[in-house]
């Protein structure tokens, strides 16, 4: 319900203020642009009383700016795909989503120079991404279920969210 999500909305507003301050100090701080965009997307989905047009416009502006600074940022591409879909620009949204899911060739090359074959290198990179995301799930039971489902789906026997 909206009442139970009110604390989350307040947390989102507090986070956005911190991102605003970081960007006031350094307007080229791509992670702050991405973080503020993520806060706007969270508010869009949680707070149905928010000005959705303003949130979408801010999400659009911040993702364009973040990607201009960091064109390989998977999170920025994911957020970009979300805003494009919200705007009804589905083909561009699908393209942005594909970019979000692409493995950085530099990371792949680096892993292979350490002796991993291409498949093992891809699995290691994907595993690292999912472990980072899953660590943010607060409920241990849910986290364990998500880990088990992901491990099966992406062909990794065990994931660690410690």
PDB file of C-alpha atoms in Angstrom:
ATOM      1  CA  UNK A   1       0.000   0.000   0.000  1.00  0.00           C
ATOM      2  CA  UNK A   2       0.988   3.611  -0.358  1.00  0.00           C
ATOM      3  CA  UNK A   3       1.296   4.056   3.405  1.00  0.00           C
ATOM      4  CA  UNK A   4       3.842   1.250   3.740  1.00  0.00           C
ATOM      5  CA  UNK A   5       5.898   2.676   0.880  1.00  0.00           C
ATOM      6  CA  UNK A   6       5.953   6.209   2.367  1.00  0.00           C
ATOM      7  CA  UNK A   7       9.232   5.523   4.182  1.00  0.00           C
ATOM      8  CA  UNK A   8      10.725   4.364   0.906  1.00  0.00           C
ATOM      9  CA  UNK A   9       9.589   7.567  -0.805  1.00  0.00           C
ATOM     10  CA  UNK A  10      11.229   9.640   1.924  1.00  0.00           C
ATOM     11  CA  UNK A  11      14.433   7.615   1.486  1.00  0.00           C
ATOM     12  CA  UNK A  12      14.308   8.212  -2.267  1.00  0.00           C
ATOM     13  CA  UNK A  13      13.934  11.963  -1.707  1.00  0.00           C
ATOM     14  CA  UNK A  14      16.884  11.942   0.708  1.00  0.00           C
ATOM     15  CA  UNK A  15      19.021  10.028  -1.779  1.00  0.00           C
ATOM     16  CA  UNK A  16      18.074  12.406  -4.582  1.00  0.00           C
ATOM     17  CA  UNK A  17      19.170  15.379  -2.437  1.00  0.00           C
ATOM     18  CA  UNK A  18      22.564  13.740  -1.952  1.00  0.00           C
ATOM     19  CA  UNK A  19      22.901  13.131  -5.700  1.00  0.00           C
ATOM     20  CA  UNK A  20      21.890  16.744  -6.359  1.00  0.00           C
ATOM     21  CA  UNK A  21      24.616  17.936  -3.987  1.00  0.00           C
ATOM     22  CA  UNK A  22      27.202  15.655  -5.611  1.00  0.00           C
ATOM     23  CA  UNK A  23      26.243  17.026  -9.027  1.00  0.00           C
ATOM     24  CA  UNK A  24      26.372  20.600  -7.743  1.00  0.00           C
ATOM     25  CA  UNK A  25      29.981  19.923  -6.735  1.00  0.00           C
ATOM     26  CA  UNK A  26      30.851  17.979  -9.914  1.00  0.00           C
ATOM     27  CA  UNK A  27      28.375  18.146 -12.813  1.00  0.00           C
ATOM     28  CA  UNK A  28      30.386  15.464 -14.652  1.00  0.00           C
ATOM     29  CA  UNK A  29      29.982  12.823 -11.920  1.00  0.00           C
ATOM     30  CA  UNK A  30      28.335  10.113 -14.023  1.00  0.00           C
ATOM     31  CA  UNK A  31      27.556   7.825 -11.055  1.00  0.00           C
ATOM     32  CA  UNK A  32      25.576  10.629  -9.415  1.00  0.00           C
ATOM     33  CA  UNK A  33      23.591  11.146 -12.631  1.00  0.00           C
ATOM     34  CA  UNK A  34      22.870   7.420 -12.769  1.00  0.00           C
ATOM     35  CA  UNK A  35      21.972   7.333  -9.082  1.00  0.00           C
ATOM     36  CA  UNK A  36      19.594  10.262  -9.415  1.00  0.00           C
ATOM     37  CA  UNK A  37      18.002   8.613 -12.448  1.00  0.00           C
ATOM     38  CA  UNK A  38      17.554   5.391 -10.456  1.00  0.00           C
ATOM     39  CA  UNK A  39      15.946   7.372  -7.629  1.00  0.00           C
ATOM     40  CA  UNK A  40      13.541   8.960 -10.097  1.00  0.00           C
ATOM     41  CA  UNK A  41      12.643   5.571 -11.564  1.00  0.00           C
ATOM     42  CA  UNK A  42      12.051   4.162  -8.077  1.00  0.00           C
ATOM     43  CA  UNK A  43       9.800   7.066  -7.185  1.00  0.00           C
ATOM     44  CA  UNK A  44       7.923   6.626 -10.474  1.00  0.00           C
ATOM     45  CA  UNK A  45       7.039   3.030  -9.534  1.00  0.00           C
ATOM     46  CA  UNK A  46       6.442   3.547  -5.798  1.00  0.00           C
ATOM     47  CA  UNK A  47       4.733   6.927  -5.433  1.00  0.00           C
ATOM     48  CA  UNK A  48       1.586   7.167  -7.525  1.00  0.00           C
ATOM     49  CA  UNK A  49       1.000  10.735  -6.306  1.00  0.00           C
ATOM     50  CA  UNK A  50       4.285  11.986  -7.798  1.00  0.00           C
ATOM     51  CA  UNK A  51       4.420  14.141 -10.916  1.00  0.00           C
ATOM     52  CA  UNK A  52       5.182  11.338 -13.347  1.00  0.00           C
ATOM     53  CA  UNK A  53       5.857  13.593 -16.334  1.00  0.00           C
ATOM     54  CA  UNK A  54       8.506  15.477 -14.376  1.00  0.00           C
ATOM     55  CA  UNK A  55      10.105  12.222 -13.206  1.00  0.00           C
ATOM     56  CA  UNK A  56      10.236  10.850 -16.771  1.00  0.00           C
ATOM     57  CA  UNK A  57      11.721  14.123 -18.076  1.00  0.00           C
ATOM     58  CA  UNK A  58      14.394  14.064 -15.339  1.00  0.00           C
ATOM     59  CA  UNK A  59      15.103  10.386 -15.988  1.00  0.00           C
ATOM     60  CA  UNK A  60      15.483  11.151 -19.693  1.00  0.00           C
ATOM     61  CA  UNK A  61      17.817  14.097 -19.055  1.00  0.00           C
ATOM     62  CA  UNK A  62      20.006  12.250 -16.536  1.00  0.00           C
ATOM     63  CA  UNK A  63      20.395   9.065 -18.586  1.00  0.00           C
ATOM     64  CA  UNK A  64      21.400  11.026 -21.699  1.00  0.00           C
ATOM     65  CA  UNK A  65      23.980  12.961 -19.648  1.00  0.00           C
ATOM     66  CA  UNK A  66      25.302   9.837 -17.859  1.00  0.00           C
ATOM     67  CA  UNK A  67      25.748   7.952 -21.120  1.00  0.00           C
ATOM     68  CA  UNK A  68      27.510  10.903 -22.723  1.00  0.00           C
ATOM     69  CA  UNK A  69      30.043  10.673 -19.879  1.00  0.00           C
ATOM     70  CA  UNK A  70      30.156   6.864 -19.504  1.00  0.00           C
ATOM     71  CA  UNK A  71      28.940   5.164 -22.714  1.00  0.00           C
ATOM     72  CA  UNK A  72      29.648   1.654 -21.338  1.00  0.00           C
ATOM     73  CA  UNK A  73      27.664   2.057 -18.099  1.00  0.00           C
ATOM     74  CA  UNK A  74      25.240  -0.890 -18.037  1.00  0.00           C
ATOM     75  CA  UNK A  75      23.066   0.634 -15.308  1.00  0.00           C
ATOM     76  CA  UNK A  76      22.709   3.863 -17.262  1.00  0.00           C
ATOM     77  CA  UNK A  77      21.703   1.856 -20.363  1.00  0.00           C
ATOM     78  CA  UNK A  78      19.133  -0.082 -18.323  1.00  0.00           C
ATOM     79  CA  UNK A  79      17.669   3.158 -16.962  1.00  0.00           C
ATOM     80  CA  UNK A  80      17.733   4.610 -20.475  1.00  0.00           C
ATOM     81  CA  UNK A  81      15.774   1.615 -21.772  1.00  0.00           C
ATOM     82  CA  UNK A  82      13.185   2.148 -19.041  1.00  0.00           C
ATOM     83  CA  UNK A  83      12.614   5.805 -19.887  1.00  0.00           C
ATOM     84  CA  UNK A  84      12.466   5.101 -23.620  1.00  0.00           C
ATOM     85  CA  UNK A  85       9.789   2.468 -23.016  1.00  0.00           C
ATOM     86  CA  UNK A  86       7.845   4.924 -20.832  1.00  0.00           C
ATOM     87  CA  UNK A  87       7.958   7.383 -23.710  1.00  0.00           C
ATOM     88  CA  UNK A  88       6.597   4.765 -26.119  1.00  0.00           C
ATOM     89  CA  UNK A  89       9.903   4.556 -28.004  1.00  0.00           C
ATOM     90  CA  UNK A  90       9.972   0.783 -27.860  1.00  0.00           C
ATOM     91  CA  UNK A  91      12.532  -0.010 -30.560  1.00  0.00           C
ATOM     92  CA  UNK A  92      15.032   2.402 -29.035  1.00  0.00           C
ATOM     93  CA  UNK A  93      14.182   0.965 -25.608  1.00  0.00           C
ATOM     94  CA  UNK A  94      14.929  -2.565 -26.783  1.00  0.00           C
ATOM     95  CA  UNK A  95      18.229  -1.386 -28.268  1.00  0.00           C
ATOM     96  CA  UNK A  96      19.182   0.329 -25.008  1.00  0.00           C
ATOM     97  CA  UNK A  97      18.265  -2.813 -23.080  1.00  0.00           C
ATOM     98  CA  UNK A  98      20.533  -4.851 -25.358  1.00  0.00           C
ATOM     99  CA  UNK A  99      23.355  -2.408 -24.616  1.00  0.00           C
ATOM    100  CA  UNK A 100      22.682  -2.761 -20.877  1.00  0.00           C
ATOM    101  CA  UNK A 101      23.045  -6.534 -21.080  1.00  0.00           C
ATOM    102  CA  UNK A 102      26.156  -6.567 -23.230  1.00  0.00           C
ATOM    103  CA  UNK A 103      29.388  -7.656 -21.608  1.00  0.00           C
ATOM    104  CA  UNK A 104      32.100  -5.028 -21.796  1.00  0.00           C
ATOM    105  CA  UNK A 105      34.697  -6.381 -24.252  1.00  0.00           C
ATOM    106  CA  UNK A 106      37.487  -4.872 -22.138  1.00  0.00           C
ATOM    107  CA  UNK A 107      36.352  -6.888 -19.100  1.00  0.00           C
ATOM    108  CA  UNK A 108      36.107 -10.018 -21.230  1.00  0.00           C
ATOM    109  CA  UNK A 109      39.593  -9.490 -22.652  1.00  0.00           C
ATOM    110  CA  UNK A 110      41.046  -8.865 -19.186  1.00  0.00           C
ATOM    111  CA  UNK A 111      39.479 -12.066 -17.802  1.00  0.00           C
ATOM    112  CA  UNK A 112      40.822 -14.056 -20.731  1.00  0.00           C
ATOM    113  CA  UNK A 113      44.344 -12.672 -20.209  1.00  0.00           C
ATOM    114  CA  UNK A 114      44.126 -14.209 -16.737  1.00  0.00           C
ATOM    115  CA  UNK A 115      43.723 -17.677 -18.253  1.00  0.00           C
ATOM    116  CA  UNK A 116      39.942 -18.061 -18.450  1.00  0.00           C
ATOM    117  CA  UNK A 117      38.393 -19.428 -21.618  1.00  0.00           C
ATOM    118  CA  UNK A 118      35.714 -17.178 -23.216  1.00  0.00           C
ATOM    119  CA  UNK A 119      32.747 -19.051 -21.697  1.00  0.00           C
ATOM    120  CA  UNK A 120      34.253 -19.097 -18.184  1.00  0.00           C
ATOM    121  CA  UNK A 121      35.161 -15.411 -18.514  1.00  0.00           C
ATOM    122  CA  UNK A 122      31.581 -14.489 -19.491  1.00  0.00           C
ATOM    123  CA  UNK A 123      30.164 -16.519 -16.611  1.00  0.00           C
ATOM    124  CA  UNK A 124      32.514 -14.875 -14.133  1.00  0.00           C
ATOM    125  CA  UNK A 125      31.512 -11.374 -15.331  1.00  0.00           C
ATOM    126  CA  UNK A 126      27.801 -12.205 -15.278  1.00  0.00           C
ATOM    127  CA  UNK A 127      28.157 -13.790 -11.848  1.00  0.00           C
ATOM    128  CA  UNK A 128      29.872 -10.669 -10.504  1.00  0.00           C
ATOM    129  CA  UNK A 129      27.103  -8.452 -11.848  1.00  0.00           C
ATOM    130  CA  UNK A 130      24.307 -10.546 -10.343  1.00  0.00           C
ATOM    131  CA  UNK A 131      26.052 -10.964  -6.994  1.00  0.00           C
ATOM    132  CA  UNK A 132      26.395  -7.196  -6.732  1.00  0.00           C
ATOM    133  CA  UNK A 133      22.689  -6.690  -7.462  1.00  0.00           C
ATOM    134  CA  UNK A 134      21.436  -9.536  -5.261  1.00  0.00           C
ATOM    135  CA  UNK A 135      23.439  -8.275  -2.260  1.00  0.00           C
ATOM    136  CA  UNK A 136      21.022  -5.353  -2.136  1.00  0.00           C
ATOM    137  CA  UNK A 137      18.015  -7.598  -1.371  1.00  0.00           C
ATOM    138  CA  UNK A 138      17.384  -7.155   2.339  1.00  0.00           C
ATOM    139  CA  UNK A 139      15.347 -10.285   3.066  1.00  0.00           C
ATOM    140  CA  UNK A 140      17.644 -13.331   3.316  1.00  0.00           C
ATOM    141  CA  UNK A 141      14.970 -15.846   2.283  1.00  0.00           C
ATOM    142  CA  UNK A 142      14.080 -13.878  -0.829  1.00  0.00           C
ATOM    143  CA  UNK A 143      17.781 -13.373  -1.592  1.00  0.00           C
ATOM    144  CA  UNK A 144      18.400 -17.137  -1.408  1.00  0.00           C
ATOM    145  CA  UNK A 145      15.462 -17.879  -3.742  1.00  0.00           C
ATOM    146  CA  UNK A 146      16.659 -15.278  -6.246  1.00  0.00           C
ATOM    147  CA  UNK A 147      20.199 -16.678  -6.114  1.00  0.00           C
ATOM    148  CA  UNK A 148      18.973 -20.218  -6.725  1.00  0.00           C
ATOM    149  CA  UNK A 149      16.805 -19.131  -9.661  1.00  0.00           C
ATOM    150  CA  UNK A 150      19.620 -17.084 -11.198  1.00  0.00           C
ATOM    151  CA  UNK A 151      22.220 -19.796 -10.755  1.00  0.00           C
ATOM    152  CA  UNK A 152      20.068 -22.253 -12.680  1.00  0.00           C
ATOM    153  CA  UNK A 153      19.115 -19.756 -15.354  1.00  0.00           C
ATOM    154  CA  UNK A 154      22.573 -18.404 -16.158  1.00  0.00           C
ATOM    155  CA  UNK A 155      24.414 -21.699 -15.833  1.00  0.00           C
ATOM    156  CA  UNK A 156      26.349 -21.019 -12.668  1.00  0.00           C
ATOM    157  CA  UNK A 157      26.179 -23.642  -9.966  1.00  0.00           C
ATOM    158  CA  UNK A 158      26.508 -21.298  -7.020  1.00  0.00           C
ATOM    159  CA  UNK A 159      26.174 -17.567  -6.509  1.00  0.00           C
ATOM    160  CA  UNK A 160      27.257 -15.749  -3.384  1.00  0.00           C
ATOM    161  CA  UNK A 161      25.486 -12.660  -2.047  1.00  0.00           C
ATOM    162  CA  UNK A 162      27.541 -12.275   1.115  1.00  0.00           C
TER     163      UNK A 162
END
